[in-house]
Amino acid sequence: MTSPPQPRRQPHEHTEHAVERPDPYHWMRDLDSAEVLAHLGAELAWYELATGHLGSLVETLRSEMVRRVPATDRSVNWRYRGTSYYTVLPAGREYTQLMRDFNTTGAGELSESPVQEQELDEIHGSGEVLLDANLLAEEAGSGYVELGLTLVSPDGGLLAYSVDTDGDEVYQLRFRDLSTGEDLADRVPRSYYGGAWSADSAAFLYTVHDEAYRPYEVRRHVIGTAAEQDTLVLAEPDPRFEINVRTCRSGRLVVLWSASRDTSEVWVLDVDATDAVPRSVGGRRPGVEYHAEHAVLPDGEALLLVTNDGASEFRLARCPVPREADQDHQDWQPVLAEDPATRLERVDAFATHVVLSLRTAGEHRLRVLPVDSLPAGASAGAGRDVVPQFAAGTVTLGHNQEFTASAFAVVDQSYVHPPVSSDVDLATGERVERHRQQAPGHDPEQYVSETRAFASADGTDVPVTIVHHRDTSLDGTAPALLYAYGAYEYTFEPDWDPALPSLLDRGVVFAHAHVRGGGEGGRKWWLDGRLGNKQHTFDDHVAVADGLAGLVDGDRLATRGLSAGGLLQGVVFSQRPQRWRAVVAEVPFVDVVSTMFDADIPLTVNEWDEWGDPRRKDEFDWLLAYSPYDNLPPAGNRPDLLVTGALHDPRVMVWEPAKWVAALRHGDPAWGPRCLFRCQTGAGAHAGPSGRFAHLGYEAEVYSWVLDRLQVTDALVSKSLG
């Protein structure tokens, strides 16, 4: 093979709203076609050939990344009904083991001092292995395993767990007898995320998704019966909505909810009557979202509601628990008013306090309030805040299942600080470190993290987190990699990444642009980058890149994003091709208009509220204006491009990147060899390979290509790190 694949072009046109759109690669949608599969295989072969010279660098990077991962890794333990649970990732293995220890005492404790690497074998030895995902991987033989849920029954005798072995997010639900370690005969062949046990451990509620991958039913399985006998608990007929189910921390209620992008409804069931009719907490009103948490307040039990009803950044309300009949929002009472500068994300109730998850001043925080203060209502500034320990870092809730706990678990981390697990006393706010994840050979003090902002095209300041080695100056000479996502009000928190120091140690600056469409700036930040405002997302990314050009080498700037972030890469590739030295578009959503017209494929109808419904002329127009497949850049002056995709990906169908790559190469044959498509033709998921070492191997491939395109040598910026 001396040149990239050149798939045939077959005349095909879409005509909508009197607009003709040529689609000569429409035939690639037939994933059962031998021709399509052969083409995807040829793309992978060309990628491997074109990157063959990077083999030694890939191995060097992978070795560095693996060295930053502890040989044996153990989570902090969590308590559930008086018993301790934790996970262990054994040395040399890809996947975790779920453990149980009847001998551990204390709420949330791992040890009286932070655990060290040498103590792990001793700690591990006292536990009982409930589930070993490595054995599931060996059983599957596919090289891929993902667990959808692992939920121990209230009596501690059973484990419900679900397994995906292809990457297509179809999970087989299984049940294990923990007294014998053997799985029961009960197997549900198709399930999705979310689940809840009945109080007597005799029944389990789970979700089922349809062929469009929309979870649309909650079903009830009675242990010891065939899946065909499972009964329907709740169905969601509206194709814009997805349904889910969980048990409240109090252990008294099951919460079921159905949500679209901007509307939701919640129902509850008593855990001792999961065969009853679910009762609505507040009905359904277009544009109103709410979620419920069961709490026990001084004046009795109640549901605490996080809602945008009359509060764009959300407020806290309360209502009775409906048991005899449905209720509507007329039964809601205010508890905590909206703070326009703070996005209220969720509430977690414990016996004596509640913990609010917030976004304010560009960071994630937790706020603790005593339940005694809630019946009378609390002021916007009430409570005690738990803030991130690290600069440009984050603090999030850890594993908290014990309702009566006197402390709750939190996790601090940043891009360069491995996770630190702590207990925070609910009454005093005292923070006690319990576990510090090891990263052998890594010194966080060698790196600098900071946040800056650059003005977008409309004058809006767009924040960006910048991370670099302390010996790398922001003087306009260093190469850089820019990352962004910008959709669904989702926020990528600055989580520790054992791969990233391999870029930073080579003098590359990493920057994460917090573009509109994400949730970094609260609900308003999402609204300003959604639907007809989507161009703001792309303008923000380019504005950050232009702003960085004074701090880094603007001629050696790469950009990367995944899924909706891959769409972002596709758009800025077309709109500002000369801005980039290299672009990494992972599983990119790039055939926007055609996908949004196709209601039969996964994740279309329920995405109309995020992107737009092209059946409407005005929404068609804004989608067509940026869809990368419909807006190819002119030939010449294109940056190098690395695209990824996966045959079994249910979120971005593999034909989208395949068609885009083919069209781009056809439009600029001379540039074509610089466009690579890494297509996962075997088992593999939306976000890449599963397993800790397999995923680091994937990151090493991407980073080696980026370093090569940025003309970065393999020399470290500090010889002391070599």
mmCIF file of C-alpha atoms in Angstrom, residues 163-441:
data_model
loop_
_atom_site.group_PDB
_atom_site.id
_atom_site.type_symbol
_atom_site.label_atom_id
_atom_site.label_comp_id
_atom_site.label_asym_id
_atom_site.label_seq_id
_atom_site.Cartn_x
_atom_site.Cartn_y
_atom_site.Cartn_z
ATOM 1 C CA VAL A 163 -21.397 -6.490 31.154
ATOM 2 C CA ASP A 164 -20.693 -5.159 27.669
ATOM 3 C CA THR A 165 -18.066 -7.135 25.724
ATOM 4 C CA ASP A 166 -18.229 -5.369 22.335
ATOM 5 C CA GLY A 167 -18.304 -1.648 23.099
ATOM 6 C CA ASP A 168 -21.837 -1.231 21.762
ATOM 7 C CA GLU A 169 -23.294 -0.417 25.215
ATOM 8 C CA VAL A 170 -25.653 -3.385 25.185
ATOM 9 C CA TYR A 171 -25.229 -4.813 28.678
ATOM 10 C CA GLN A 172 -26.132 -8.325 29.759
ATOM 11 C CA LEU A 173 -27.539 -8.163 33.292
ATOM 12 C CA ARG A 174 -26.437 -10.955 35.632
ATOM 13 C CA PHE A 175 -26.875 -11.877 39.283
ATOM 14 C CA ARG A 176 -24.244 -13.488 41.505
ATOM 15 C CA ASP A 177 -24.806 -15.439 44.712
ATOM 16 C CA LEU A 178 -22.151 -13.939 46.974
ATOM 17 C CA SER A 179 -22.232 -16.878 49.379
ATOM 18 C CA THR A 180 -20.960 -19.217 46.647
ATOM 19 C CA GLY A 181 -19.397 -16.806 44.177
ATOM 20 C CA GLU A 182 -21.452 -18.375 41.388
ATOM 21 C CA ASP A 183 -23.761 -16.602 38.974
ATOM 22 C CA LEU A 184 -27.434 -17.501 39.045
ATOM 23 C CA ALA A 185 -29.158 -18.796 35.948
ATOM 24 C CA ASP A 186 -30.992 -15.436 35.698
ATOM 25 C CA ARG A 187 -29.706 -13.412 32.747
ATOM 26 C CA VAL A 188 -31.259 -10.398 31.070
ATOM 27 C CA PRO A 189 -29.770 -10.160 27.569
ATOM 28 C CA ARG A 190 -30.333 -6.438 26.985
ATOM 29 C CA SER A 191 -30.119 -3.727 29.631
ATOM 30 C CA TYR A 192 -28.715 -0.215 30.002
ATOM 31 C CA TYR A 193 -27.484 1.973 32.864
ATOM 32 C CA GLY A 194 -29.250 2.345 36.217
ATOM 33 C CA GLY A 195 -30.764 -0.128 38.651
ATOM 34 C CA ALA A 196 -32.401 -0.550 42.065
ATOM 35 C CA TRP A 197 -33.012 -3.423 44.478
ATOM 36 C CA SER A 198 -36.217 -4.057 46.361
ATOM 37 C CA ALA A 199 -35.982 -3.944 50.163
ATOM 38 C CA ASP A 200 -36.216 -7.723 50.491
ATOM 39 C CA SER A 201 -33.509 -8.343 47.849
ATOM 40 C CA ALA A 202 -35.997 -10.455 45.898
ATOM 41 C CA ALA A 203 -36.459 -8.152 42.905
ATOM 42 C CA PHE A 204 -34.338 -5.820 40.818
ATOM 43 C CA LEU A 205 -35.399 -2.845 38.680
ATOM 44 C CA TYR A 206 -33.403 -2.062 35.534
ATOM 45 C CA THR A 207 -33.612 -0.045 32.326
ATOM 46 C CA VAL A 208 -33.952 -1.316 28.768
ATOM 47 C CA HIS A 209 -32.999 0.599 25.626
ATOM 48 C CA ASP A 210 -34.605 0.241 22.222
ATOM 49 C CA GLU A 211 -32.891 -0.230 18.855
ATOM 50 C CA ALA A 212 -32.233 3.519 18.738
ATOM 51 C CA TYR A 213 -30.344 3.144 22.046
ATOM 52 C CA ARG A 214 -32.931 5.131 23.952
ATOM 53 C CA PRO A 215 -33.620 3.775 27.457
ATOM 54 C CA TYR A 216 -37.403 3.731 27.339
ATOM 55 C CA GLU A 217 -38.552 1.203 29.952
ATOM 56 C CA VAL A 218 -37.927 0.268 33.561
ATOM 57 C CA ARG A 219 -38.590 -3.407 34.157
ATOM 58 C CA ARG A 220 -38.731 -5.549 37.291
ATOM 59 C CA HIS A 221 -36.941 -8.879 37.526
ATOM 60 C CA VAL A 222 -37.795 -11.337 40.290
ATOM 61 C CA ILE A 223 -34.763 -13.357 41.316
ATOM 62 C CA GLY A 224 -35.048 -16.985 40.272
ATOM 63 C CA THR A 225 -37.339 -16.357 37.293
ATOM 64 C CA ALA A 226 -36.720 -16.102 33.570
ATOM 65 C CA ALA A 227 -36.154 -12.692 31.988
ATOM 66 C CA GLU A 228 -39.186 -13.273 29.776
ATOM 67 C CA GLN A 229 -41.338 -13.024 32.898
ATOM 68 C CA ASP A 230 -40.028 -9.580 33.879
ATOM 69 C CA THR A 231 -42.779 -7.010 34.310
ATOM 70 C CA LEU A 232 -43.027 -3.424 33.132
ATOM 71 C CA VAL A 233 -42.715 -0.799 35.870
ATOM 72 C CA LEU A 234 -42.688 2.372 33.776
ATOM 73 C CA ALA A 235 -42.501 3.180 30.063
ATOM 74 C CA GLU A 236 -41.572 6.430 28.334
ATOM 75 C CA PRO A 237 -43.372 6.766 24.980
ATOM 76 C CA ASP A 238 -41.912 10.147 23.988
ATOM 77 C CA PRO A 239 -38.820 9.480 21.810
ATOM 78 C CA ARG A 240 -37.169 12.698 23.051
ATOM 79 C CA PHE A 241 -36.912 11.335 26.606
ATOM 80 C CA GLU A 242 -34.629 8.804 28.298
ATOM 81 C CA ILE A 243 -35.556 6.935 31.470
ATOM 82 C CA ASN A 244 -33.429 5.875 34.443
ATOM 83 C CA VAL A 245 -33.760 4.414 37.952
ATOM 84 C CA ARG A 246 -31.830 4.427 41.233
ATOM 85 C CA THR A 247 -32.262 3.886 44.979
ATOM 86 C CA CYS A 248 -32.035 6.875 47.320
ATOM 87 C CA ARG A 249 -29.266 6.910 49.904
ATOM 88 C CA SER A 250 -31.887 6.667 52.650
ATOM 89 C CA GLY A 251 -32.710 3.192 51.362
ATOM 90 C CA ARG A 252 -36.440 3.895 51.596
ATOM 91 C CA LEU A 253 -37.350 5.039 48.081
ATOM 92 C CA VAL A 254 -36.643 4.164 44.480
ATOM 93 C CA VAL A 255 -36.455 7.178 42.181
ATOM 94 C CA LEU A 256 -37.358 6.868 38.503
ATOM 95 C CA TRP A 257 -36.901 9.787 36.118
ATOM 96 C CA SER A 258 -37.301 10.581 32.467
ATOM 97 C CA ALA A 259 -35.499 13.502 30.863
ATOM 98 C CA SER A 260 -35.003 15.234 27.557
ATOM 99 C CA ARG A 261 -32.425 17.970 27.065
ATOM 100 C CA ASP A 262 -34.594 20.573 28.819
ATOM 101 C CA THR A 263 -37.559 18.814 30.460
ATOM 102 C CA SER A 264 -37.900 16.060 33.054
ATOM 103 C CA GLU A 265 -40.362 14.148 35.222
ATOM 104 C CA VAL A 266 -39.701 12.140 38.394
ATOM 105 C CA TRP A 267 -41.592 9.260 40.048
ATOM 106 C CA VAL A 268 -40.984 7.382 43.295
ATOM 107 C CA LEU A 269 -41.674 3.919 44.679
ATOM 108 C CA ASP A 270 -41.294 2.494 48.161
ATOM 109 C CA VAL A 271 -38.456 -0.034 48.179
ATOM 110 C CA ASP A 272 -40.740 -2.542 49.909
ATOM 111 C CA ALA A 273 -43.385 -2.205 47.180
ATOM 112 C CA THR A 274 -41.502 -2.133 43.872
ATOM 113 C CA ASP A 275 -44.457 -3.853 42.190
ATOM 114 C CA ALA A 276 -46.688 -0.849 42.924
ATOM 115 C CA VAL A 277 -47.513 2.006 40.560
ATOM 116 C CA PRO A 278 -44.831 4.746 40.528
ATOM 117 C CA ARG A 279 -46.159 8.125 41.647
ATOM 118 C CA SER A 280 -45.195 11.366 39.917
ATOM 119 C CA VAL A 281 -43.431 13.941 42.068
ATOM 120 C CA GLY A 282 -44.339 17.017 40.050
ATOM 121 C CA GLY A 283 -45.686 16.133 36.648
ATOM 122 C CA ARG A 284 -44.141 17.256 33.371
ATOM 123 C CA ARG A 285 -43.986 20.805 32.036
ATOM 124 C CA PRO A 286 -42.043 21.776 28.894
ATOM 125 C CA GLY A 287 -38.781 23.482 29.779
ATOM 126 C CA VAL A 288 -38.936 22.557 33.476
ATOM 127 C CA GLU A 289 -36.307 20.184 34.882
ATOM 128 C CA TYR A 290 -36.140 18.687 38.334
ATOM 129 C CA HIS A 291 -34.619 15.788 40.189
ATOM 130 C CA ALA A 292 -35.450 14.364 43.602
ATOM 131 C CA GLU A 293 -33.557 13.154 46.659
ATOM 132 C CA HIS A 294 -35.222 11.598 49.721
ATOM 133 C CA ALA A 295 -34.483 13.380 52.988
ATOM 134 C CA VAL A 296 -35.588 13.108 56.587
ATOM 135 C CA LEU A 297 -36.127 16.599 57.939
ATOM 136 C CA PRO A 298 -37.053 17.704 61.479
ATOM 137 C CA ASP A 299 -40.691 18.026 60.428
ATOM 138 C CA GLY A 300 -40.759 14.638 58.679
ATOM 139 C CA GLU A 301 -39.670 13.002 55.464
ATOM 140 C CA ALA A 302 -39.653 14.975 52.232
ATOM 141 C CA LEU A 303 -38.253 15.034 48.744
ATOM 142 C CA LEU A 304 -35.632 17.675 48.032
ATOM 143 C CA LEU A 305 -35.825 18.952 44.472
ATOM 144 C CA VAL A 306 -33.170 20.624 42.359
ATOM 145 C CA THR A 307 -35.146 22.500 39.709
ATOM 146 C CA ASN A 308 -34.986 25.292 37.151
ATOM 147 C CA ASP A 309 -38.664 26.137 37.715
ATOM 148 C CA GLY A 310 -38.455 29.931 37.760
ATOM 149 C CA ALA A 311 -34.680 29.732 38.264
ATOM 150 C CA SER A 312 -32.387 29.460 35.254
ATOM 151 C CA GLU A 313 -29.401 28.421 37.396
ATOM 152 C CA PHE A 314 -31.649 26.150 39.519
ATOM 153 C CA ARG A 315 -32.932 26.360 43.070
ATOM 154 C CA LEU A 316 -33.711 23.944 45.894
ATOM 155 C CA ALA A 317 -37.316 23.072 46.737
ATOM 156 C CA ARG A 318 -39.124 20.406 48.767
ATOM 157 C CA CYS A 319 -42.360 18.467 48.492
ATOM 158 C CA PRO A 320 -44.171 15.564 50.162
ATOM 159 C CA VAL A 321 -43.489 11.976 49.132
ATOM 160 C CA PRO A 322 -46.414 10.939 46.904
ATOM 161 C CA ARG A 323 -47.614 7.460 47.796
ATOM 162 C CA GLU A 324 -51.324 7.269 47.119
ATOM 163 C CA ALA A 325 -51.518 9.364 43.951
ATOM 164 C CA ASP A 326 -49.530 11.549 41.575
ATOM 165 C CA GLN A 327 -48.864 15.149 42.546
ATOM 166 C CA ASP A 328 -47.884 18.276 40.603
ATOM 167 C CA HIS A 329 -45.700 21.300 41.220
ATOM 168 C CA GLN A 330 -48.389 22.976 43.305
ATOM 169 C CA ASP A 331 -47.130 20.794 46.162
ATOM 170 C CA TRP A 332 -43.605 22.218 45.953
ATOM 171 C CA GLN A 333 -42.268 24.636 48.561
ATOM 172 C CA PRO A 334 -39.105 26.798 48.266
ATOM 173 C CA VAL A 335 -36.041 25.920 50.326
ATOM 174 C CA LEU A 336 -33.057 27.684 48.733
ATOM 175 C CA ALA A 337 -33.480 30.509 46.256
ATOM 176 C CA GLU A 338 -31.549 30.735 43.011
ATOM 177 C CA ASP A 339 -28.163 32.411 43.045
ATOM 178 C CA PRO A 340 -27.669 33.763 39.492
ATOM 179 C CA ALA A 341 -23.884 33.424 39.869
ATOM 180 C CA THR A 342 -24.024 29.784 40.969
ATOM 181 C CA ARG A 343 -25.286 26.738 39.091
ATOM 182 C CA LEU A 344 -26.899 24.290 41.539
ATOM 183 C CA GLU A 345 -26.254 20.824 40.082
ATOM 184 C CA ARG A 346 -27.488 18.292 42.643
ATOM 185 C CA VAL A 347 -28.339 17.606 46.269
ATOM 186 C CA ASP A 348 -27.234 14.601 48.337
ATOM 187 C CA ALA A 349 -29.039 13.941 51.602
ATOM 188 C CA PHE A 350 -27.594 12.349 54.729
ATOM 189 C CA ALA A 351 -29.309 11.847 58.065
ATOM 190 C CA THR A 352 -28.092 15.127 59.574
ATOM 191 C CA HIS A 353 -26.952 17.246 56.620
ATOM 192 C CA VAL A 354 -27.329 17.758 52.891
ATOM 193 C CA VAL A 355 -24.495 18.364 50.445
ATOM 194 C CA LEU A 356 -25.044 20.601 47.441
ATOM 195 C CA SER A 357 -22.899 20.274 44.299
ATOM 196 C CA LEU A 358 -22.302 23.686 42.722
ATOM 197 C CA ARG A 359 -20.462 25.441 39.939
ATOM 198 C CA THR A 360 -19.438 28.979 40.768
ATOM 199 C CA ALA A 361 -16.558 31.258 39.818
ATOM 200 C CA GLY A 362 -15.528 28.709 37.204
ATOM 201 C CA GLU A 363 -14.945 25.837 39.607
ATOM 202 C CA HIS A 364 -16.807 22.919 41.165
ATOM 203 C CA ARG A 365 -17.570 23.189 44.887
ATOM 204 C CA LEU A 366 -19.567 21.369 47.541
ATOM 205 C CA ARG A 367 -21.730 23.098 50.152
ATOM 206 C CA VAL A 368 -22.870 21.481 53.412
ATOM 207 C CA LEU A 369 -26.126 22.484 55.124
ATOM 208 C CA PRO A 370 -27.648 20.988 58.286
ATOM 209 C CA VAL A 371 -31.092 19.501 57.692
ATOM 210 C CA ASP A 372 -32.314 21.515 60.674
ATOM 211 C CA SER A 373 -31.986 24.672 58.558
ATOM 212 C CA LEU A 374 -34.075 23.432 55.640
ATOM 213 C CA PRO A 375 -37.707 23.490 56.812
ATOM 214 C CA ALA A 376 -37.579 27.264 57.331
ATOM 215 C CA GLY A 377 -35.600 27.818 54.138
ATOM 216 C CA ALA A 378 -31.958 28.799 53.859
ATOM 217 C CA SER A 379 -30.273 31.888 52.462
ATOM 218 C CA ALA A 380 -28.245 31.697 49.263
ATOM 219 C CA GLY A 381 -24.955 32.070 51.137
ATOM 220 C CA ALA A 382 -25.764 29.651 53.950
ATOM 221 C CA GLY A 383 -23.694 26.556 54.655
ATOM 222 C CA ARG A 384 -20.031 25.592 54.641
ATOM 223 C CA ASP A 385 -18.175 25.278 51.324
ATOM 224 C CA VAL A 386 -15.668 22.577 50.416
ATOM 225 C CA VAL A 387 -13.377 23.997 47.735
ATOM 226 C CA PRO A 388 -10.662 22.397 45.552
ATOM 227 C CA GLN A 389 -7.286 21.875 47.204
ATOM 228 C CA PHE A 390 -5.268 22.291 44.025
ATOM 229 C CA ALA A 391 -4.844 25.251 41.690
ATOM 230 C CA ALA A 392 -7.082 24.824 38.622
ATOM 231 C CA GLY A 393 -8.274 21.587 40.214
ATOM 232 C CA THR A 394 -11.613 20.128 41.224
ATOM 233 C CA VAL A 395 -13.316 18.553 44.221
ATOM 234 C CA THR A 396 -16.169 16.101 43.740
ATOM 235 C CA LEU A 397 -18.169 13.687 45.837
ATOM 236 C CA GLY A 398 -16.635 10.290 46.410
ATOM 237 C CA HIS A 399 -18.498 7.042 47.039
ATOM 238 C CA ASN A 400 -21.129 7.813 49.693
ATOM 239 C CA GLN A 401 -23.748 5.127 50.319
ATOM 240 C CA GLU A 402 -24.232 5.299 54.087
ATOM 241 C CA PHE A 403 -27.163 7.548 54.993
ATOM 242 C CA THR A 404 -26.234 7.811 58.683
ATOM 243 C CA ALA A 405 -22.567 8.643 58.072
ATOM 244 C CA SER A 406 -21.050 11.462 60.133
ATOM 245 C CA ALA A 407 -18.617 12.317 57.325
ATOM 246 C CA PHE A 408 -18.782 12.227 53.555
ATOM 247 C CA ALA A 409 -16.107 11.271 51.049
ATOM 248 C CA VAL A 410 -14.642 13.748 48.566
ATOM 249 C CA VAL A 411 -11.985 13.460 45.874
ATOM 250 C CA ASP A 412 -9.539 16.242 44.955
ATOM 251 C CA GLN A 413 -7.449 16.176 41.797
ATOM 252 C CA SER A 414 -6.119 18.242 38.913
ATOM 253 C CA TYR A 415 -4.534 17.547 35.569
ATOM 254 C CA VAL A 416 -1.183 17.036 37.333
ATOM 255 C CA HIS A 417 -2.282 15.980 40.845
ATOM 256 C CA PRO A 418 -3.393 12.340 41.276
ATOM 257 C CA PRO A 419 -6.674 11.858 43.186
ATOM 258 C CA VAL A 420 -6.660 12.478 46.924
ATOM 259 C CA SER A 421 -9.575 10.939 48.819
ATOM 260 C CA SER A 422 -10.663 12.584 52.058
ATOM 261 C CA ASP A 423 -13.469 12.443 54.580
ATOM 262 C CA VAL A 424 -15.184 15.723 55.448
ATOM 263 C CA ASP A 425 -16.921 15.866 58.803
ATOM 264 C CA LEU A 426 -20.512 16.934 58.173
ATOM 265 C CA ALA A 427 -20.775 18.842 61.433
ATOM 266 C CA THR A 428 -17.387 20.590 61.606
ATOM 267 C CA GLY A 429 -16.056 20.579 58.044
ATOM 268 C CA GLU A 430 -12.796 18.975 59.195
ATOM 269 C CA ARG A 431 -11.088 17.322 56.227
ATOM 270 C CA VAL A 432 -9.116 14.136 56.869
ATOM 271 C CA GLU A 433 -7.063 12.620 54.074
ATOM 272 C CA ARG A 434 -7.643 8.864 53.665
ATOM 273 C CA HIS A 435 -5.929 7.885 50.448
ATOM 274 C CA ARG A 436 -3.538 9.473 47.979
ATOM 275 C CA GLN A 437 -3.301 7.661 44.667
ATOM 276 C CA GLN A 438 0.281 6.824 43.881
ATOM 277 C CA ALA A 439 1.954 8.012 40.660
ATOM 278 C CA PRO A 440 5.475 6.575 40.797
ATOM 279 C CA GLY A 441 8.122 8.987 39.565
#
